Short mmCIF file of C-alpha atoms in Angstrom, two decimals:
data_model
loop_
_atom_site.label_atom_id
_atom_site.label_comp_id
_atom_site.label_asym_id
_atom_site.label_seq_id
_atom_site.Cartn_x
_atom_site.Cartn_y
_atom_site.Cartn_z
CA MET A 1 -19.56 -81.96 -14.18
CA THR A 2 -17.98 -82.02 -17.54
CA THR A 3 -16.85 -78.54 -18.86
CA THR A 4 -16.60 -78.70 -22.57
CA LYS A 5 -15.55 -75.09 -22.95
CA LEU A 6 -14.40 -71.89 -21.14
CA ASN A 7 -15.34 -68.25 -22.59
CA TYR A 8 -12.58 -66.01 -21.37
CA TYR A 9 -12.39 -62.13 -20.99
CA LEU A 10 -8.88 -60.23 -20.59
CA THR A 11 -7.59 -56.86 -19.61
CA SER A 12 -3.85 -56.37 -20.55
CA LYS A 13 -1.52 -53.63 -20.31
CA ASN A 14 0.16 -54.21 -23.58
CA SER A 15 -2.83 -54.19 -25.75
CA ASN A 16 -6.22 -52.45 -26.18
CA ASP A 17 -7.99 -55.26 -24.26
CA ARG A 18 -10.21 -53.91 -21.41
CA LEU A 19 -12.49 -56.47 -20.01
CA THR A 20 -12.73 -57.69 -23.58
CA PHE A 21 -14.27 -61.10 -24.66
CA LYS A 22 -11.44 -63.01 -26.47
CA GLY A 23 -13.33 -66.42 -27.31
CA SER A 24 -13.16 -69.81 -25.95
CA LEU A 25 -10.94 -72.52 -24.74
CA ASP A 26 -11.77 -75.99 -25.71
CA ASN A 27 -11.32 -79.18 -23.68
CA LYS A 28 -8.08 -80.90 -24.26
CA HIS A 29 -7.23 -84.56 -23.62
CA THR A 30 -3.30 -84.51 -23.09
CA LYS A 31 -1.41 -82.96 -20.23
CA ASN A 32 1.45 -80.82 -21.07
CA SER A 33 4.09 -81.69 -18.30
CA ASN A 34 6.06 -78.21 -18.99
CA SER A 35 3.14 -75.90 -18.16
CA THR A 36 2.29 -73.97 -15.26
CA LYS A 37 -0.49 -76.03 -13.56
CA ILE A 38 -3.70 -74.49 -12.06
CA ILE A 39 -6.06 -76.73 -10.42
CA VAL A 40 -9.69 -75.98 -9.67
CA ASP A 41 -11.72 -78.34 -7.39
CA THR A 42 -15.26 -77.44 -6.90
CA ASN A 43 -15.99 -80.23 -4.42
CA LYS A 44 -14.09 -78.18 -1.84
CA ARG A 45 -16.35 -75.25 -1.09
CA TYR A 46 -16.06 -72.30 1.17
CA GLN A 47 -17.91 -69.13 1.90
CA GLU A 48 -20.68 -67.58 -0.21
CA ILE A 49 -19.71 -64.11 -1.80
CA ILE A 50 -22.47 -61.34 -1.43
CA GLY A 51 -20.81 -59.07 -3.89
CA PHE A 52 -19.00 -56.02 -5.07
CA GLY A 53 -19.08 -52.26 -4.91
CA GLY A 54 -17.88 -48.59 -4.15
CA ALA A 55 -18.59 -45.86 -1.83
CA LEU A 56 -20.83 -42.80 -2.63
CA THR A 57 -19.27 -40.15 -0.72
CA GLU A 58 -20.13 -36.55 -0.67
CA ALA A 59 -17.08 -35.77 -2.80
CA ALA A 60 -17.95 -38.63 -5.50
CA CYS A 61 -21.55 -37.15 -5.46
CA TYR A 62 -20.32 -33.64 -6.07
CA ASN A 63 -18.27 -34.79 -8.86
CA ILE A 64 -21.07 -36.50 -10.61
CA SER A 65 -23.46 -33.39 -10.10
CA LEU A 66 -21.06 -31.26 -12.37
CA LEU A 67 -21.58 -33.56 -15.21
CA PRO A 68 -24.49 -33.33 -17.85
CA GLU A 69 -27.00 -35.83 -17.35
CA GLU A 70 -26.10 -38.35 -19.74
CA LYS A 71 -22.56 -38.63 -18.33
CA GLN A 72 -24.12 -38.94 -14.98
CA ASP A 73 -26.16 -41.84 -16.26
CA GLU A 74 -23.10 -43.39 -17.71
CA ILE A 75 -21.39 -43.48 -14.36
CA PHE A 76 -24.18 -45.34 -12.83
CA LYS A 77 -24.75 -47.71 -15.77
CA LYS A 78 -21.07 -48.48 -15.68
CA TYR A 79 -20.88 -49.63 -12.24
CA PHE A 80 -24.35 -50.80 -11.12
CA ASP A 81 -25.83 -52.58 -14.35
CA ARG A 82 -24.53 -55.97 -14.66
CA GLU A 83 -25.28 -56.44 -18.44
CA HIS A 84 -23.87 -52.90 -19.58
CA GLY A 85 -21.57 -52.47 -16.83
CA ILE A 86 -19.80 -54.25 -13.94
CA GLY A 87 -22.65 -55.07 -11.76
CA TYR A 88 -21.84 -53.26 -8.34
CA ASN A 89 -24.57 -54.42 -5.60
CA LEU A 90 -22.70 -52.76 -2.68
CA THR A 91 -22.00 -49.33 -1.49
CA ARG A 92 -20.99 -47.35 1.29
CA ILE A 93 -22.19 -44.07 2.82
CA HIS A 94 -20.93 -41.89 5.66
CA ILE A 95 -22.88 -41.02 8.89
CA ASN A 96 -22.03 -37.37 9.24
CA SER A 97 -19.00 -35.89 7.26
CA CYS A 98 -15.85 -37.78 6.45
CA ASP A 99 -12.72 -36.28 4.67
CA PHE A 100 -14.30 -37.01 1.41
CA SER A 101 -16.86 -34.41 2.03
CA VAL A 102 -17.00 -30.99 0.70
CA SER A 103 -16.77 -29.52 4.33
CA SER A 104 -17.07 -30.74 7.61
CA TYR A 105 -21.00 -31.16 9.14
CA SER A 106 -23.13 -33.26 11.15
CA CYS A 107 -26.74 -34.13 11.23
CA ASP A 108 -27.24 -32.54 14.78
CA ASP A 109 -24.92 -29.60 15.52
CA VAL A 110 -26.96 -28.16 18.45
CA GLU A 111 -24.84 -28.43 21.64
CA GLY A 112 -26.20 -30.68 24.20
CA ASP A 113 -29.30 -31.74 22.15
CA VAL A 114 -29.59 -35.16 23.91
CA GLU A 115 -33.17 -35.80 22.53
CA LEU A 116 -32.04 -35.11 19.15
CA LYS A 117 -34.86 -32.72 18.36
CA HIS A 118 -32.64 -30.74 15.75
CA PHE A 119 -31.50 -34.13 13.91
CA ASN A 120 -32.00 -33.69 10.30
CA ILE A 121 -30.33 -35.23 6.98
CA ASP A 122 -31.25 -32.14 5.07
CA ARG A 123 -27.54 -32.04 3.40
CA ASP A 124 -27.65 -35.93 2.44
CA ILE A 125 -31.15 -35.29 0.73
CA LYS A 126 -29.47 -32.60 -1.34
CA ASN A 127 -26.06 -33.96 -1.97
CA ILE A 128 -26.04 -37.82 -1.60
CA ILE A 129 -29.36 -39.45 -1.70
CA PRO A 130 -30.26 -38.47 -5.24
CA TYR A 131 -27.30 -40.45 -6.32
CA VAL A 132 -27.98 -43.42 -4.17
CA LYS A 133 -31.47 -43.46 -5.61
CA LYS A 134 -29.83 -43.31 -9.08
CA ALA A 135 -27.68 -46.24 -8.16
CA LEU A 136 -30.67 -48.11 -6.96
CA SER A 137 -32.44 -47.49 -10.18
CA TYR A 138 -29.77 -49.66 -11.81
CA ASN A 139 -29.70 -52.13 -9.06
CA ASN A 140 -32.64 -52.41 -6.83
CA LYS A 141 -30.82 -54.97 -4.83
CA LEU A 142 -28.02 -52.63 -3.60
CA HIS A 143 -26.77 -53.44 -0.08
CA ILE A 144 -26.16 -50.20 1.56
CA LEU A 145 -23.42 -50.00 4.29
CA ALA A 146 -23.26 -46.77 6.71
CA SER A 147 -20.13 -45.83 8.45
CA PRO A 148 -19.60 -42.82 10.96
CA TRP A 149 -16.25 -40.95 10.94
CA SER A 150 -17.21 -39.04 13.98
CA PRO A 151 -20.16 -38.27 16.39
CA PRO A 152 -20.99 -34.47 16.39
CA ALA A 153 -18.31 -32.31 18.07
CA TRP A 154 -20.30 -31.72 21.26
CA MET A 155 -20.50 -35.60 22.11
CA LYS A 156 -16.73 -35.84 22.00
CA THR A 157 -14.19 -35.45 24.62
CA ASN A 158 -12.02 -33.06 22.61
CA GLY A 159 -14.92 -30.95 21.30
CA GLU A 160 -14.30 -31.20 17.66
CA MET A 161 -15.11 -33.93 14.93
CA ALA A 162 -11.49 -34.16 13.64
CA HIS A 163 -8.17 -34.94 15.42
CA GLY A 164 -9.50 -38.04 17.23
CA GLY A 165 -11.02 -37.59 20.56
CA LYS A 166 -13.52 -40.22 22.15
CA LEU A 167 -17.32 -40.31 22.31
CA LYS A 168 -17.99 -39.04 25.76
CA GLU A 169 -19.27 -41.67 28.27
CA GLU A 170 -22.52 -39.59 28.95
CA TYR A 171 -23.50 -39.51 25.14
CA GLN A 172 -23.13 -43.17 24.37
CA LYS A 173 -27.03 -43.91 24.34
CA THR A 174 -27.46 -40.53 22.36
CA TRP A 175 -24.95 -41.62 19.85
CA ALA A 176 -26.58 -44.98 19.43
CA GLU A 177 -29.98 -43.24 18.98
CA PHE A 178 -28.60 -40.72 16.61
CA ILE A 179 -27.37 -43.67 14.20
CA CYS A 180 -30.85 -45.06 14.52
CA LYS A 181 -32.39 -42.01 13.62
CA PHE A 182 -30.05 -41.79 10.42
CA ILE A 183 -31.11 -45.20 9.26
CA LYS A 184 -34.84 -44.13 9.65
CA ALA A 185 -34.32 -40.96 7.95
CA TYR A 186 -32.84 -42.86 4.98
CA LYS A 187 -35.77 -45.12 5.20
CA GLU A 188 -38.30 -42.43 5.07
CA GLN A 189 -36.35 -41.26 1.80
CA GLY A 190 -37.21 -44.70 0.38
CA ILE A 191 -33.72 -46.08 1.10
CA ASP A 192 -32.92 -49.05 3.22
CA VAL A 193 -29.57 -49.32 5.13
CA TRP A 194 -28.44 -53.13 5.08
CA ALA A 195 -25.52 -52.66 7.73
CA VAL A 196 -23.54 -50.26 9.93
CA THR A 197 -19.91 -50.15 11.05
CA VAL A 198 -19.39 -48.80 14.57
CA GLN A 199 -16.75 -46.48 13.70
CA ASN A 200 -14.37 -45.85 10.60
CA GLU A 201 -10.91 -46.61 11.55
CA PRO A 202 -11.23 -46.42 15.58
CA MET A 203 -7.51 -46.27 16.05
CA ALA A 204 -6.51 -43.55 13.75
CA VAL A 205 -6.18 -40.05 15.03
CA GLN A 206 -6.72 -37.92 11.79
CA VAL A 207 -6.69 -34.28 10.70
CA TRP A 208 -9.95 -35.12 9.39
CA GLU A 209 -13.05 -36.57 11.14
CA SER A 210 -12.13 -39.39 13.39
CA CYS A 211 -13.02 -40.82 16.72
CA ILE A 212 -10.94 -43.32 18.89
CA TYR A 213 -12.22 -46.52 20.44
CA THR A 214 -10.01 -49.28 22.19
CA ALA A 215 -11.23 -52.82 21.46
CA GLU A 216 -12.77 -53.03 24.88
CA GLU A 217 -14.66 -49.57 24.37
CA GLU A 218 -16.01 -50.81 21.16
CA ARG A 219 -16.97 -54.21 22.44
CA ASP A 220 -18.90 -52.29 25.22
CA PHE A 221 -20.45 -49.77 23.09
CA VAL A 222 -21.96 -52.44 20.74
CA LYS A 223 -22.97 -54.66 23.79
CA ASN A 224 -24.62 -52.01 25.92
CA TYR A 225 -25.66 -49.35 23.60
CA LEU A 226 -25.58 -49.85 19.82
CA GLY A 227 -26.97 -53.57 19.58
CA PRO A 228 -29.86 -52.84 22.36
CA THR A 229 -30.79 -49.53 20.76
CA LEU A 230 -31.20 -50.92 17.28
CA HIS A 231 -33.35 -53.56 18.71
CA GLU A 232 -35.48 -51.15 20.77
CA ASN A 233 -35.97 -49.03 17.49
CA GLY A 234 -37.13 -52.10 15.68
CA LEU A 235 -33.91 -52.04 13.58
CA GLY A 236 -32.61 -55.32 14.92
CA ASP A 237 -32.20 -56.66 11.25
CA ILE A 238 -29.60 -54.14 10.65
CA LYS A 239 -26.21 -55.74 10.67
CA ILE A 240 -23.36 -54.61 12.88
CA TYR A 241 -19.78 -54.93 11.46
CA VAL A 242 -16.85 -54.12 13.86
CA TRP A 243 -13.43 -52.73 13.46
CA ASP A 244 -13.70 -51.19 10.09
CA HIS A 245 -9.75 -50.61 9.93
CA ASN A 246 -6.81 -52.22 8.81
CA ARG A 247 -5.98 -55.88 8.48
CA ASP A 248 -2.56 -55.56 10.54
CA LEU A 249 -4.42 -55.71 13.59
CA VAL A 250 -7.82 -57.35 12.71
CA TYR A 251 -7.44 -60.59 14.61
CA GLU A 252 -6.74 -58.99 17.92
CA ARG A 253 -9.55 -56.68 17.57
CA ALA A 254 -11.97 -59.46 16.46
CA LYS A 255 -10.70 -61.64 19.51
CA THR A 256 -11.42 -59.05 22.01
CA ILE A 257 -14.94 -58.27 20.84
CA LEU A 258 -16.10 -61.70 19.59
CA SER A 259 -14.93 -63.39 22.80
CA ASP A 260 -17.41 -61.65 24.66
CA LYS A 261 -20.81 -63.76 24.01
CA GLU A 262 -23.11 -60.65 25.05
CA ALA A 263 -21.24 -58.44 22.53
CA ALA A 264 -20.98 -61.18 19.77
CA LYS A 265 -24.52 -61.86 19.69
CA TYR A 266 -25.00 -58.42 18.15
CA VAL A 267 -21.90 -58.65 15.84
CA GLU A 268 -22.70 -59.88 11.99
CA GLY A 269 -19.16 -59.42 10.95
CA VAL A 270 -15.68 -57.70 11.10
CA ALA A 271 -14.98 -55.20 8.48
CA PHE A 272 -11.46 -54.22 7.37
CA HIS A 273 -9.20 -51.95 5.00
CA TRP A 274 -6.12 -52.54 3.21
CA TYR A 275 -3.81 -49.78 4.29
CA GLY A 276 -1.61 -51.72 6.93
CA GLY A 277 -0.46 -54.41 4.07
CA ASP A 278 -1.89 -57.78 3.21
CA HIS A 279 -2.05 -60.02 6.51
CA PHE A 280 -4.45 -62.14 4.54
CA GLU A 281 -3.91 -65.16 6.81
CA ASP A 282 -5.22 -63.14 9.84
CA LEU A 283 -8.77 -63.41 8.13
CA THR A 284 -8.66 -67.19 8.08
CA ARG A 285 -7.59 -66.96 11.74
CA ILE A 286 -10.70 -65.16 12.76
CA LYS A 287 -12.82 -67.49 10.48
CA GLU A 288 -11.22 -70.59 12.05
CA GLU A 289 -11.71 -69.27 15.68
CA PHE A 290 -15.22 -67.69 14.98
CA PRO A 291 -16.89 -69.72 12.24
CA ASN A 292 -20.16 -67.69 12.52
CA VAL A 293 -18.69 -64.35 11.62
CA ASN A 294 -18.51 -62.66 8.23
CA LEU A 295 -15.62 -60.77 6.97
CA LEU A 296 -16.19 -57.78 4.72
CA PHE A 297 -13.68 -55.38 2.89
CA THR A 298 -15.06 -51.92 3.40
CA GLU A 299 -12.38 -49.46 2.09
CA GLY A 300 -9.30 -49.27 -0.12
CA CYS A 301 -7.84 -46.65 -2.32
CA GLN A 302 -4.46 -45.75 -3.53
CA GLU A 303 -3.43 -42.73 -1.56
CA GLY A 304 -1.38 -39.74 -2.73
CA GLY A 305 -3.87 -38.19 -5.27
CA ALA A 306 -5.03 -39.19 -8.68
CA LYS A 307 -2.34 -40.88 -11.03
CA PRO A 308 -4.15 -41.15 -14.42
CA GLY A 309 -2.89 -44.25 -16.41
CA SER A 310 -1.03 -45.96 -13.57
CA TRP A 311 -1.24 -49.85 -14.32
CA ALA A 312 -0.41 -50.63 -10.89
CA LEU A 313 -3.62 -49.36 -9.52
CA GLY A 314 -5.67 -52.02 -11.18
CA GLU A 315 -3.05 -54.69 -9.96
CA ARG A 316 -3.08 -53.56 -6.56
CA TYR A 317 -7.14 -53.99 -6.50
CA ALA A 318 -6.75 -57.56 -8.20
CA HIS A 319 -4.15 -58.72 -5.70
CA ASP A 320 -6.16 -57.62 -2.64
CA ILE A 321 -9.33 -58.93 -3.84
CA ILE A 322 -7.81 -62.40 -4.57
CA GLY A 323 -6.15 -62.50 -1.17
CA ASP A 324 -9.34 -61.65 0.60
CA LEU A 325 -11.68 -63.85 -1.21
CA ASN A 326 -9.30 -66.87 -0.60
CA ASN A 327 -9.30 -65.92 3.01
CA TYR A 328 -13.09 -65.82 3.74
CA THR A 329 -13.99 -62.43 2.74
CA ILE A 330 -17.65 -62.04 1.56
CA GLY A 331 -17.59 -58.80 -0.17
CA PHE A 332 -15.43 -56.00 -1.26
CA ILE A 333 -16.26 -52.20 -1.23
CA ASP A 334 -13.77 -49.98 -2.99
CA TRP A 335 -13.62 -46.36 -1.72
CA ASN A 336 -14.72 -43.51 -3.72
CA ILE A 337 -16.67 -44.61 -7.23
CA VAL A 338 -15.31 -41.38 -8.74
CA LEU A 339 -13.00 -38.51 -7.85
CA ASP A 340 -11.88 -35.49 -9.83
CA MET A 341 -8.63 -35.24 -11.67
CA GLN A 342 -6.60 -34.28 -8.52
CA GLY A 343 -8.31 -36.94 -6.49
CA GLY A 344 -10.74 -34.90 -4.56
CA PRO A 345 -12.66 -32.78 -3.56
CA ASN A 346 -11.31 -33.56 0.14
CA HIS A 347 -11.83 -31.04 2.79
CA VAL A 348 -8.33 -31.55 4.27
CA GLY A 349 -6.41 -32.30 1.12
CA ASN A 350 -6.14 -35.93 1.58
CA PHE A 351 -6.48 -36.54 -2.30
CA CYS A 352 -6.67 -40.30 -3.46
CA ASP A 353 -7.38 -42.09 -6.75
CA ALA A 354 -10.34 -43.70 -8.06
CA PRO A 355 -11.38 -46.20 -10.91
CA ILE A 356 -12.93 -43.41 -12.82
CA LEU A 357 -11.89 -39.95 -12.77
CA VAL A 358 -14.12 -37.07 -13.62
CA ASP A 359 -12.53 -34.25 -15.68
CA THR A 360 -14.67 -31.52 -14.42
CA GLU A 361 -13.53 -28.94 -16.99
CA ALA A 362 -14.04 -31.07 -20.19
CA LYS A 363 -17.33 -32.54 -18.42
CA ASP A 364 -15.89 -36.08 -19.50
CA LEU A 365 -14.94 -39.19 -17.67
CA PHE A 366 -11.26 -41.19 -17.48
CA TYR A 367 -11.53 -44.79 -17.01
CA GLN A 368 -8.48 -46.00 -15.14
CA ASN A 369 -7.50 -49.80 -15.42
CA ALA A 370 -8.68 -50.25 -11.89
CA TYR A 371 -12.26 -50.08 -13.17
CA TYR A 372 -11.70 -53.00 -15.63
CA TYR A 373 -9.71 -55.13 -13.15
CA LEU A 374 -12.51 -54.73 -10.60
CA GLY A 375 -14.99 -55.71 -13.28
CA HIS A 376 -13.20 -59.13 -13.77
CA PHE A 377 -14.63 -59.98 -10.42
CA SER A 378 -17.89 -57.83 -10.06
CA LYS A 379 -19.31 -58.36 -13.48
CA PHE A 380 -19.18 -62.23 -13.44
CA ILE A 381 -19.00 -63.24 -9.75
CA GLU A 382 -22.78 -62.83 -8.90
CA PRO A 383 -24.17 -62.81 -5.37
CA GLY A 384 -24.53 -66.08 -4.05
CA SER A 385 -21.50 -67.49 -5.63
CA VAL A 386 -19.40 -70.06 -3.71
CA ARG A 387 -15.65 -70.13 -3.51
CA VAL A 388 -14.28 -73.27 -4.31
CA ALA A 389 -10.68 -74.59 -3.84
CA SER A 390 -7.87 -73.46 -6.26
CA ASN A 391 -4.10 -73.61 -6.40
CA CYS A 392 -1.36 -73.14 -8.73
CA ASN A 393 2.17 -74.40 -8.81
CA ASP A 394 3.57 -71.10 -9.87
CA ASP A 395 3.64 -68.23 -7.60
CA ARG A 396 3.77 -65.70 -10.43
CA LEU A 397 0.06 -66.10 -10.94
CA GLU A 398 -2.61 -65.31 -8.43
CA ILE A 399 -5.93 -67.38 -8.67
CA PHE A 400 -9.52 -67.26 -7.43
CA ALA A 401 -12.35 -69.79 -8.27
CA CYS A 402 -15.80 -69.86 -7.65
CA GLU A 403 -19.38 -71.57 -8.70
CA ARG A 404 -22.23 -69.49 -9.18
CA ASN A 405 -25.91 -70.24 -8.69
CA ASP A 406 -26.38 -71.11 -12.23
CA GLY A 407 -23.69 -73.78 -11.80
CA LYS A 408 -21.41 -71.95 -13.95
CA ARG A 409 -17.71 -71.83 -12.62
CA VAL A 410 -15.65 -68.53 -12.72
CA ILE A 411 -11.94 -68.36 -12.45
CA VAL A 412 -10.01 -65.37 -12.13
CA ILE A 413 -5.99 -65.18 -13.16
CA LEU A 414 -3.87 -62.48 -12.43
CA ASN A 415 -0.26 -62.06 -13.80
CA ARG A 416 1.61 -59.07 -12.18
CA THR A 417 5.01 -60.04 -13.71
CA GLU A 418 6.88 -58.93 -16.93
CA GLN A 419 6.55 -62.29 -18.60
CA ASP A 420 3.68 -63.96 -20.56
CA ILE A 421 2.88 -67.23 -18.82
CA ASP A 422 1.66 -70.38 -20.56
CA PHE A 423 -0.87 -72.46 -18.15
CA GLU A 424 -2.66 -75.42 -18.00
CA LEU A 425 -6.07 -75.46 -16.14
CA GLU A 426 -7.48 -78.69 -14.68
CA LEU A 427 -11.24 -77.91 -13.86
CA ASP A 428 -12.99 -81.12 -12.01
CA ASN A 429 -10.82 -83.25 -14.41
CA ASN A 430 -11.21 -81.43 -17.57
CA LEU A 431 -8.28 -79.78 -19.11
CA PHE A 432 -7.80 -76.49 -20.89
CA GLU A 433 -4.76 -74.69 -21.72
CA SER A 434 -3.91 -70.93 -22.56
CA LYS A 435 -1.44 -68.20 -22.23
CA ILE A 436 -1.66 -65.05 -19.80
CA PRO A 437 0.10 -61.84 -21.05
CA SER A 438 2.31 -59.90 -18.60
CA HIS A 439 0.32 -57.30 -16.51
CA SER A 440 -2.84 -58.59 -17.35
CA ILE A 441 -6.05 -60.20 -15.68
CA MET A 442 -8.09 -62.88 -17.12
CA THR A 443 -11.76 -64.31 -16.09
CA LEU A 444 -12.67 -67.62 -17.62
CA ILE A 445 -16.34 -68.90 -17.31
CA SER A 446 -17.70 -72.31 -17.95
CA ASP A 447 -20.25 -72.85 -20.61
#
């Protein structure tokens, strides 16, 4: 295909450009031997991308609730509307509380309620569901992932939702039924859950809600309880993602679970977080060994509280997204879509950063560069886009390329260095040249 023009958008530290349309690059005919070379080959195709998004935790929803209605609408339009925002189509919610809840709770705190007669999502109906519905009003094709941080305290070996502990053996079936009840309860509220993870961070004993599974325990819970119970409840279409923890151990976990055919038949994919470092190559190892499995990024944030104005925040997101997508990841879900200026609320003080911060006193929003960096992917890489081959002869630049369903090609270029870098882009034998400023991200789209 002949590409005569590339439109491009820029976000740059040393300018006012924030997802700013900068014009077009025209096809050129003479190669420049001195430029950095980027080559995109759309004949080499890889995984399909399902989308991008962020989590609607109780903390995020609480912050939104403190704002006037027009500011609330602004958040959802800026995140979930593709034309006026950055086109999120994925979100993550928690089953029972997580650290980014206002306080700890479960949907059934009645000791020994094996039949779950007291199960209810009343707190979600009040604090979370109205905002999930608002997101759906801007994107009715929203994919909703539900993740548990802990079963109720009475189901656990340590008798509390926090500090790790394990699911008691006698409650494995009850816990699987609990997850089914949660999905059905949301359905009754007009909200379809798309997928679940088995357990958030199953190897982390935290001072907040946590529950420990070895790889073998998670495998057996999926094989003997969660998978069959979903099917018994008419929920066989709900996707199951395993692990939901850091990339540093993702391959070993995936291998243990997916090598068991009876467990693997229930598993849609492997979910992971970024807190253990890059380890991108381990994602490709999983895909090469288990080609039918999907890889999904389900959580990442900058720890240590909000740092308004930090340019490194957006660069961390873009580096991670490019590394994940270039290693077979199909989607990327950020952590809290908003937090307050401290990085909360968080009921154990585990404050973090977010792309948009809510100034609860001024009733206003503070947009971090991370919002724009995320938008360089989510706004232009539509669901159904397919990754294509790309490479660069200069490791100062990080590149991702894909082809959308409408045939348009999207190339994202990240420059985290202190130097402006001239580059020449070869796209299916068409040549373009430009410069990307220091500490910038650029998205190019074919006409």
